[in-house]
Amino acid sequence: MPSAWTDDTTNDQSANDASSPTPAADFLTTEIYNIGAQPGIRSLPPSPERDFLALTWGPVVYRTAYSARADRLLPVFLRALSHEVQAAIPRRLPGTPKQRHLLETSYACKVFSDETRFAGAGAGAEIGAVRRAFHDWKRADLALPLMELPARLRVCLVVDEGVLRALERMMTTTTTTTQEKDTDEEAAEGSAEDGSEKGSGEMCYGSCPVIMVEENFPDRRRRDSNPADGEYPGWTQNLSGRESVVLMVYTMDRYLSRKRARSPPTPPCSDEDSTDMKLARLASLFPDMALDALMEILLASGGCVETATTTIQAQASLYPPKKRSTAGATPAIQTSLNAHMRISHLQDQKRSLLTRKGKTLHLYAPEDIAAHTPCTIIHNFLPAAQANALLLELLDESKHFSRYRFQLFDRTVQSPHSASIYVATPEQHRQHTAEYTYGGTYRATVRQTTPHLRAVSGTVQQAVNAEIQHRIRTVYPGGRKLKYQSPKEWMPNAAFVNCYDGPTEAVGYHSDELTYLGPRAVIGSLSLGVEREFRVRRIVPTDDEDAAAAAAEDPEAPEDTSEGRISAHTAADKTSTPTKAPIPSEHNNNNNNNNNNNNNNSRKSPTISSPAAAATAAARANAQGQISIHPPHNSLLVMHAEMQEEWKHAIVPAQTISPHPLAGNRRINVTYRWYRDSLHPRHTPRCRCGAPTILRCVQRRRETRGRYMWMCYAGYAPGKKGCSFFQWADFDEDGEPLWDKTAVPDDAPWLENFVEGQDQLEAGVGGHVGNEKGNASI
Ligand SMILES: O=C(O)CCC(=O)C(=O)O
Ligand SMILES: [Fe+2]
């Protein structure tokens, strides 16, 4: 992959330089950075093909000449083409040196070479074989959607005998006559450097013909590409001088050569129906098509059902559906499950069919993620420029991040990534460093929120509230919120920012600490930079496991502790061998009464965890298999109310990563959280060590499953010993703690959120339901 993307982007100047607004930056954004997030491409499983599509630009070439001479000339042609393109970059796509470097190094072409399929399919009628192959590669092999493909997927080049003959003539002429030096200095420099064979390096290839074939898919940005205009679907073919032909394809309004007569405008479609209604009409016309595909076509047709219908019919007649090729597919990876499954209330039952012991199921499509995990994902969440600005801001901030230390059995270890908490005010800063504890200690790195972090939190707040409401309507039993879930509007007032620098940085399986968020907490998680694997696995035992657990000695020991308290590896997860996670020892739940003040001394000390117990717990947690999500740059993952109690999540180490143009090897993740005033440490119980306790939920033991408890966590702080304090925690239906609030003085400062100008949020989906003490959000 492009070496330039591994450049030292810790240098702010270079990172900013890469995003300065120039034609080159514009090109990089539209043709590369945004491509990975395009519908379809973003749903491809990790593969060289996806990297090619998401990280490079350049033409797709079909070779139709297969003689010995062609074998010799094709590499010359490709080198010459690359040379032409490199030479044309500064002319056609001016930009900063960094941008130019990125453009130069991310150029890649893909050559299809298959004598049995393409031999002789050069020009004229036979070009149809190339068209069909090009089309099938995109539609059947890659399963890309119909619309809005990048330029390289709408134009292919054909190298036939004629093209190579012309090239050979030029080479002969060039080597036998006085060399006609390319007027373009850049071209000459490039050719000298590229090591081309003698004679090809300094030729002027501008006059070498190349066959260019365009597929005229409708493009929502071009009214005249509407299929209802009459000429759709169509292909055109050019014999063009090749100088910069590839760049011309990209730069000249995308499709340069098609001189189509403008048809009279399409009669306006009725716009009275809602999108749902239109979608329903399309679905009834094309019952075999997936709803998301229909939605994409509908959007690309400007919301017009008639246009969408014509598009689909034209596609169907030209390219009847072909069985999807499995060649090259990665085993055990599903790109989309929605052909088989739809969201319903039977999630668990369906998931159990999907995930199996020790196996990882990779999900990409948002509807699959929503159906089979406790998360929803929104791709392309922020405007691209805002996401990039936030990323750059946080990359800069990350030099202040720290690794937290925690006790792992008898060792003190560091978190395998760095992080910082962000809050809105100096008062909150004080509270987060001196009052809130995390896994038994105070956090050293707490920082005041940054401009972009703050600006984005309003958007996150709106989206998360909308997703919560949607989840309640479509997934939760009876269309009602879960027991203990807050009915109030979700209002983030702290952000945890993590930085994973390189493939080995990770965070092990954990659930996020509920101590200050309360039961059924929702968290908004924004991913920026490098795409990494976010894995989830369900920890609620199945009936079989219940039976086994009942017979076991240590039925309640969780696999690991709350967030971040896990070893620095998780390679174990990849191989299904047990994770070495610290285990807070079981609290004994035999005492199942509701006495909140009942300290149960029969609980073992939390520090007496052992690697063997961790292994058992990890193996148990692995029994139901795991699901892998791949949040791309600029995606918002909402961890819904069922997540923290019933699932664990991790960022697993990667074997390889695809560098991000701005972030290099780094991934930044922001989790927006809503700290509840009613769970401020001034309220929560203290243990016998005098330390604040943490809130946990019982999952393993059937009799007490779903109950919450306060427990001592001091034993997880480096060098400290904990006590065996344990107390049941009770909440009302809405997750508000049931304790004597009058005992707490009410003059303490309350939490404040980030967002200035609250009015912009009040229009948010789900309505403004009110707020504890009128907080605004982060
Ligand atoms: O980086 C991520 O996506 C997850 C981070 C996380 O789990 C956490 O901060 O608790
Ligand atoms: Fe987490």
PDB file of N, CA and C in Angstrom, residues 689-742:
ATOM      1  N   CYS A 689     -12.401  -0.072  52.706  1.00  0.00           N
ATOM      2  CA  CYS A 689     -11.094   0.592  52.551  1.00  0.00           C
ATOM      3  C   CYS A 689     -11.281   2.104  52.460  1.00  0.00           C
ATOM      4  N   GLY A 690     -12.522   2.544  52.383  1.00  0.00           N
ATOM      5  CA  GLY A 690     -12.760   3.984  52.233  1.00  0.00           C
ATOM      6  C   GLY A 690     -12.755   4.406  50.783  1.00  0.00           C
ATOM      7  N   ALA A 691     -12.616   3.457  49.882  1.00  0.00           N
ATOM      8  CA  ALA A 691     -12.555   3.792  48.448  1.00  0.00           C
ATOM      9  C   ALA A 691     -13.959   3.771  47.853  1.00  0.00           C
ATOM     10  N   PRO A 692     -14.174   4.544  46.782  1.00  0.00           N
ATOM     11  CA  PRO A 692     -15.486   4.476  46.109  1.00  0.00           C
ATOM     12  C   PRO A 692     -15.665   3.085  45.512  1.00  0.00           C
ATOM     13  N   THR A 693     -16.855   2.580  45.571  1.00  0.00           N
ATOM     14  CA  THR A 693     -17.124   1.248  45.011  1.00  0.00           C
ATOM     15  C   THR A 693     -17.490   1.368  43.537  1.00  0.00           C
ATOM     16  N   ILE A 694     -17.505   0.233  42.872  1.00  0.00           N
ATOM     17  CA  ILE A 694     -17.943   0.268  41.474  1.00  0.00           C
ATOM     18  C   ILE A 694     -19.240  -0.529  41.313  1.00  0.00           C
ATOM     19  N   LEU A 695     -19.956  -0.179  40.266  1.00  0.00           N
ATOM     20  CA  LEU A 695     -21.245  -0.809  39.997  1.00  0.00           C
ATOM     21  C   LEU A 695     -21.066  -1.916  38.974  1.00  0.00           C
ATOM     22  N   ARG A 696     -21.555  -3.087  39.294  1.00  0.00           N
ATOM     23  CA  ARG A 696     -21.489  -4.184  38.326  1.00  0.00           C
ATOM     24  C   ARG A 696     -22.817  -4.913  38.280  1.00  0.00           C
ATOM     25  N   CYS A 697     -22.985  -5.668  37.214  1.00  0.00           N
ATOM     26  CA  CYS A 697     -24.235  -6.381  37.026  1.00  0.00           C
ATOM     27  C   CYS A 697     -23.963  -7.880  36.998  1.00  0.00           C
ATOM     28  N   VAL A 698     -24.758  -8.641  37.691  1.00  0.00           N
ATOM     29  CA  VAL A 698     -24.575 -10.093  37.721  1.00  0.00           C
ATOM     30  C   VAL A 698     -25.070 -10.686  36.403  1.00  0.00           C
ATOM     31  N   GLN A 699     -24.301 -11.534  35.812  1.00  0.00           N
ATOM     32  CA  GLN A 699     -24.757 -12.224  34.609  1.00  0.00           C
ATOM     33  C   GLN A 699     -24.692 -13.732  34.732  1.00  0.00           C
ATOM     34  N   ARG A 700     -23.686 -14.239  35.383  1.00  0.00           N
ATOM     35  CA  ARG A 700     -23.486 -15.675  35.296  1.00  0.00           C
ATOM     36  C   ARG A 700     -24.461 -16.471  36.161  1.00  0.00           C
ATOM     37  N   ARG A 701     -24.724 -15.981  37.287  1.00  0.00           N
ATOM     38  CA  ARG A 701     -25.553 -16.800  38.181  1.00  0.00           C
ATOM     39  C   ARG A 701     -27.029 -16.526  37.889  1.00  0.00           C
ATOM     40  N   ARG A 702     -27.720 -17.593  37.515  1.00  0.00           N
ATOM     41  CA  ARG A 702     -29.079 -17.427  37.025  1.00  0.00           C
ATOM     42  C   ARG A 702     -30.010 -16.768  38.052  1.00  0.00           C
ATOM     43  N   GLU A 703     -29.869 -17.166  39.322  1.00  0.00           N
ATOM     44  CA  GLU A 703     -30.815 -16.671  40.324  1.00  0.00           C
ATOM     45  C   GLU A 703     -30.752 -15.167  40.499  1.00  0.00           C
ATOM     46  N   THR A 704     -29.581 -14.628  40.336  1.00  0.00           N
ATOM     47  CA  THR A 704     -29.445 -13.188  40.578  1.00  0.00           C
ATOM     48  C   THR A 704     -29.123 -12.434  39.288  1.00  0.00           C
ATOM     49  N   ARG A 705     -29.252 -13.094  38.171  1.00  0.00           N
ATOM     50  CA  ARG A 705     -28.879 -12.473  36.905  1.00  0.00           C
ATOM     51  C   ARG A 705     -29.634 -11.157  36.700  1.00  0.00           C
ATOM     52  N   GLY A 706     -28.898 -10.144  36.298  1.00  0.00           N
ATOM     53  CA  GLY A 706     -29.522  -8.841  36.031  1.00  0.00           C
ATOM     54  C   GLY A 706     -29.538  -7.932  37.246  1.00  0.00           C
ATOM     55  N   ARG A 707     -29.113  -8.453  38.391  1.00  0.00           N
ATOM     56  CA  ARG A 707     -29.093  -7.563  39.570  1.00  0.00           C
ATOM     57  C   ARG A 707     -27.775  -6.788  39.585  1.00  0.00           C
ATOM     58  N   TYR A 708     -27.838  -5.633  40.149  1.00  0.00           N
ATOM     59  CA  TYR A 708     -26.638  -4.784  40.214  1.00  0.00           C
ATOM     60  C   TYR A 708     -26.071  -4.825  41.618  1.00  0.00           C
ATOM     61  N   MET A 709     -24.787  -4.570  41.699  1.00  0.00           N
ATOM     62  CA  MET A 709     -24.147  -4.582  43.024  1.00  0.00           C
ATOM     63  C   MET A 709     -23.025  -3.542  43.072  1.00  0.00           C
ATOM     64  N   TRP A 710     -22.797  -3.051  44.253  1.00  0.00           N
ATOM     65  CA  TRP A 710     -21.637  -2.185  44.503  1.00  0.00           C
ATOM     66  C   TRP A 710     -20.548  -3.054  45.095  1.00  0.00           C
ATOM     67  N   MET A 711     -19.362  -2.926  44.581  1.00  0.00           N
ATOM     68  CA  MET A 711     -18.285  -3.737  45.144  1.00  0.00           C
ATOM     69  C   MET A 711     -16.972  -2.965  45.215  1.00  0.00           C
ATOM     70  N   CYS A 712     -16.125  -3.424  46.117  1.00  0.00           N
ATOM     71  CA  CYS A 712     -14.815  -2.782  46.270  1.00  0.00           C
ATOM     72  C   CYS A 712     -13.960  -3.085  45.043  1.00  0.00           C
ATOM     73  N   TYR A 713     -13.285  -2.084  44.604  1.00  0.00           N
ATOM     74  CA  TYR A 713     -12.438  -2.280  43.443  1.00  0.00           C
ATOM     75  C   TYR A 713     -11.006  -1.869  43.716  1.00  0.00           C
ATOM     76  N   ALA A 714     -10.773  -1.531  44.951  1.00  0.00           N
ATOM     77  CA  ALA A 714      -9.450  -0.985  45.281  1.00  0.00           C
ATOM     78  C   ALA A 714      -8.337  -1.957  44.942  1.00  0.00           C
ATOM     79  N   GLY A 715      -8.630  -3.241  44.958  1.00  0.00           N
ATOM     80  CA  GLY A 715      -7.588  -4.234  44.702  1.00  0.00           C
ATOM     81  C   GLY A 715      -7.027  -4.183  43.301  1.00  0.00           C
ATOM     82  N   TYR A 716      -7.670  -3.453  42.436  1.00  0.00           N
ATOM     83  CA  TYR A 716      -7.164  -3.366  41.066  1.00  0.00           C
ATOM     84  C   TYR A 716      -6.249  -2.190  40.831  1.00  0.00           C
ATOM     85  N   ALA A 717      -6.147  -1.330  41.817  1.00  0.00           N
ATOM     86  CA  ALA A 717      -5.190  -0.230  41.693  1.00  0.00           C
ATOM     87  C   ALA A 717      -3.809  -0.790  41.996  1.00  0.00           C
ATOM     88  N   PRO A 718      -2.798  -0.344  41.220  1.00  0.00           N
ATOM     89  CA  PRO A 718      -1.461  -0.878  41.446  1.00  0.00           C
ATOM     90  C   PRO A 718      -1.041  -0.698  42.905  1.00  0.00           C
ATOM     91  N   GLY A 719      -0.531  -1.770  43.457  1.00  0.00           N
ATOM     92  CA  GLY A 719       0.034  -1.700  44.800  1.00  0.00           C
ATOM     93  C   GLY A 719      -0.977  -1.627  45.921  1.00  0.00           C
ATOM     94  N   LYS A 720      -2.269  -1.769  45.620  1.00  0.00           N
ATOM     95  CA  LYS A 720      -3.265  -1.665  46.700  1.00  0.00           C
ATOM     96  C   LYS A 720      -3.971  -2.997  46.903  1.00  0.00           C
ATOM     97  N   LYS A 721      -4.471  -3.161  48.082  1.00  0.00           N
ATOM     98  CA  LYS A 721      -5.268  -4.350  48.382  1.00  0.00           C
ATOM     99  C   LYS A 721      -6.705  -3.895  48.582  1.00  0.00           C
ATOM    100  N   GLY A 722      -7.618  -4.693  48.082  1.00  0.00           N
ATOM    101  CA  GLY A 722      -9.016  -4.321  48.266  1.00  0.00           C
ATOM    102  C   GLY A 722      -9.616  -5.031  49.457  1.00  0.00           C
ATOM    103  N   CYS A 723     -10.867  -4.664  49.769  1.00  0.00           N
ATOM    104  CA  CYS A 723     -11.588  -5.388  50.807  1.00  0.00           C
ATOM    105  C   CYS A 723     -12.690  -6.191  50.118  1.00  0.00           C
ATOM    106  N   SER A 724     -13.473  -6.877  50.893  1.00  0.00           N
ATOM    107  CA  SER A 724     -14.464  -7.745  50.260  1.00  0.00           C
ATOM    108  C   SER A 724     -15.847  -7.114  50.258  1.00  0.00           C
ATOM    109  N   PHE A 725     -15.874  -5.798  50.308  1.00  0.00           N
ATOM    110  CA  PHE A 725     -17.167  -5.114  50.382  1.00  0.00           C
ATOM    111  C   PHE A 725     -18.063  -5.469  49.199  1.00  0.00           C
ATOM    112  N   PHE A 726     -19.305  -5.717  49.509  1.00  0.00           N
ATOM    113  CA  PHE A 726     -20.284  -5.990  48.473  1.00  0.00           C
ATOM    114  C   PHE A 726     -21.650  -5.541  48.970  1.00  0.00           C
ATOM    115  N   GLN A 727     -22.421  -4.912  48.113  1.00  0.00           N
ATOM    116  CA  GLN A 727     -23.746  -4.447  48.507  1.00  0.00           C
ATOM    117  C   GLN A 727     -24.638  -4.454  47.274  1.00  0.00           C
ATOM    118  N   TRP A 728     -25.822  -4.956  47.394  1.00  0.00           N
ATOM    119  CA  TRP A 728     -26.730  -4.917  46.249  1.00  0.00           C
ATOM    120  C   TRP A 728     -27.070  -3.475  45.916  1.00  0.00           C
ATOM    121  N   ALA A 729     -27.262  -3.216  44.636  1.00  0.00           N
ATOM    122  CA  ALA A 729     -27.631  -1.859  44.199  1.00  0.00           C
ATOM    123  C   ALA A 729     -29.041  -1.908  43.640  1.00  0.00           C
ATOM    124  N   ASP A 730     -29.891  -1.039  44.114  1.00  0.00           N
ATOM    125  CA  ASP A 730     -31.261  -1.036  43.597  1.00  0.00           C
ATOM    126  C   ASP A 730     -31.560   0.248  42.854  1.00  0.00           C
ATOM    127  N   PHE A 731     -32.325   0.089  41.809  1.00  0.00           N
ATOM    128  CA  PHE A 731     -32.677   1.239  40.957  1.00  0.00           C
ATOM    129  C   PHE A 731     -34.173   1.205  40.692  1.00  0.00           C
ATOM    130  N   ASP A 732     -34.729   2.364  40.398  1.00  0.00           N
ATOM    131  CA  ASP A 732     -36.128   2.357  39.970  1.00  0.00           C
ATOM    132  C   ASP A 732     -36.207   1.955  38.495  1.00  0.00           C
ATOM    133  N   GLU A 733     -37.382   1.894  37.963  1.00  0.00           N
ATOM    134  CA  GLU A 733     -37.592   1.452  36.570  1.00  0.00           C
ATOM    135  C   GLU A 733     -36.730   2.224  35.573  1.00  0.00           C
ATOM    136  N   ASP A 734     -36.466   3.501  35.909  1.00  0.00           N
ATOM    137  CA  ASP A 734     -35.733   4.363  34.976  1.00  0.00           C
ATOM    138  C   ASP A 734     -34.241   4.416  35.284  1.00  0.00           C
ATOM    139  N   GLY A 735     -33.806   3.517  36.166  1.00  0.00           N
ATOM    140  CA  GLY A 735     -32.382   3.439  36.436  1.00  0.00           C
ATOM    141  C   GLY A 735     -31.885   4.467  37.427  1.00  0.00           C
ATOM    142  N   GLU A 736     -32.802   5.121  38.142  1.00  0.00           N
ATOM    143  CA  GLU A 736     -32.362   6.071  39.173  1.00  0.00           C
ATOM    144  C   GLU A 736     -32.093   5.296  40.464  1.00  0.00           C
ATOM    145  N   PRO A 737     -30.944   5.564  41.099  1.00  0.00           N
ATOM    146  CA  PRO A 737     -30.621   4.794  42.316  1.00  0.00           C
ATOM    147  C   PRO A 737     -31.621   5.073  43.423  1.00  0.00           C
ATOM    148  N   LEU A 738     -31.948   4.018  44.153  1.00  0.00           N
ATOM    149  CA  LEU A 738     -32.901   4.172  45.251  1.00  0.00           C
ATOM    150  C   LEU A 738     -32.120   4.298  46.544  1.00  0.00           C
ATOM    151  N   TRP A 739     -31.623   5.446  46.779  1.00  0.00           N
ATOM    152  CA  TRP A 739     -31.024   5.650  48.091  1.00  0.00           C
ATOM    153  C   TRP A 739     -31.473   6.976  48.652  1.00  0.00           C
ATOM    154  N   ASP A 740     -31.135   7.135  49.881  1.00  0.00           N
ATOM    155  CA  ASP A 740     -31.668   8.279  50.588  1.00  0.00           C
ATOM    156  C   ASP A 740     -30.957   9.549  50.132  1.00  0.00           C
ATOM    157  N   LYS A 741     -31.602  10.256  49.189  1.00  0.00           N
ATOM    158  CA  LYS A 741     -30.927  11.423  48.624  1.00  0.00           C
ATOM    159  C   LYS A 741     -30.805  12.572  49.617  1.00  0.00           C
ATOM    160  N   THR A 742     -31.704  12.562  50.634  1.00  0.00           N
ATOM    161  CA  THR A 742     -31.650  13.677  51.576  1.00  0.00           C
ATOM    162  C   THR A 742     -30.344  13.648  52.365  1.00  0.00           C
TER     163      THR A 742
END
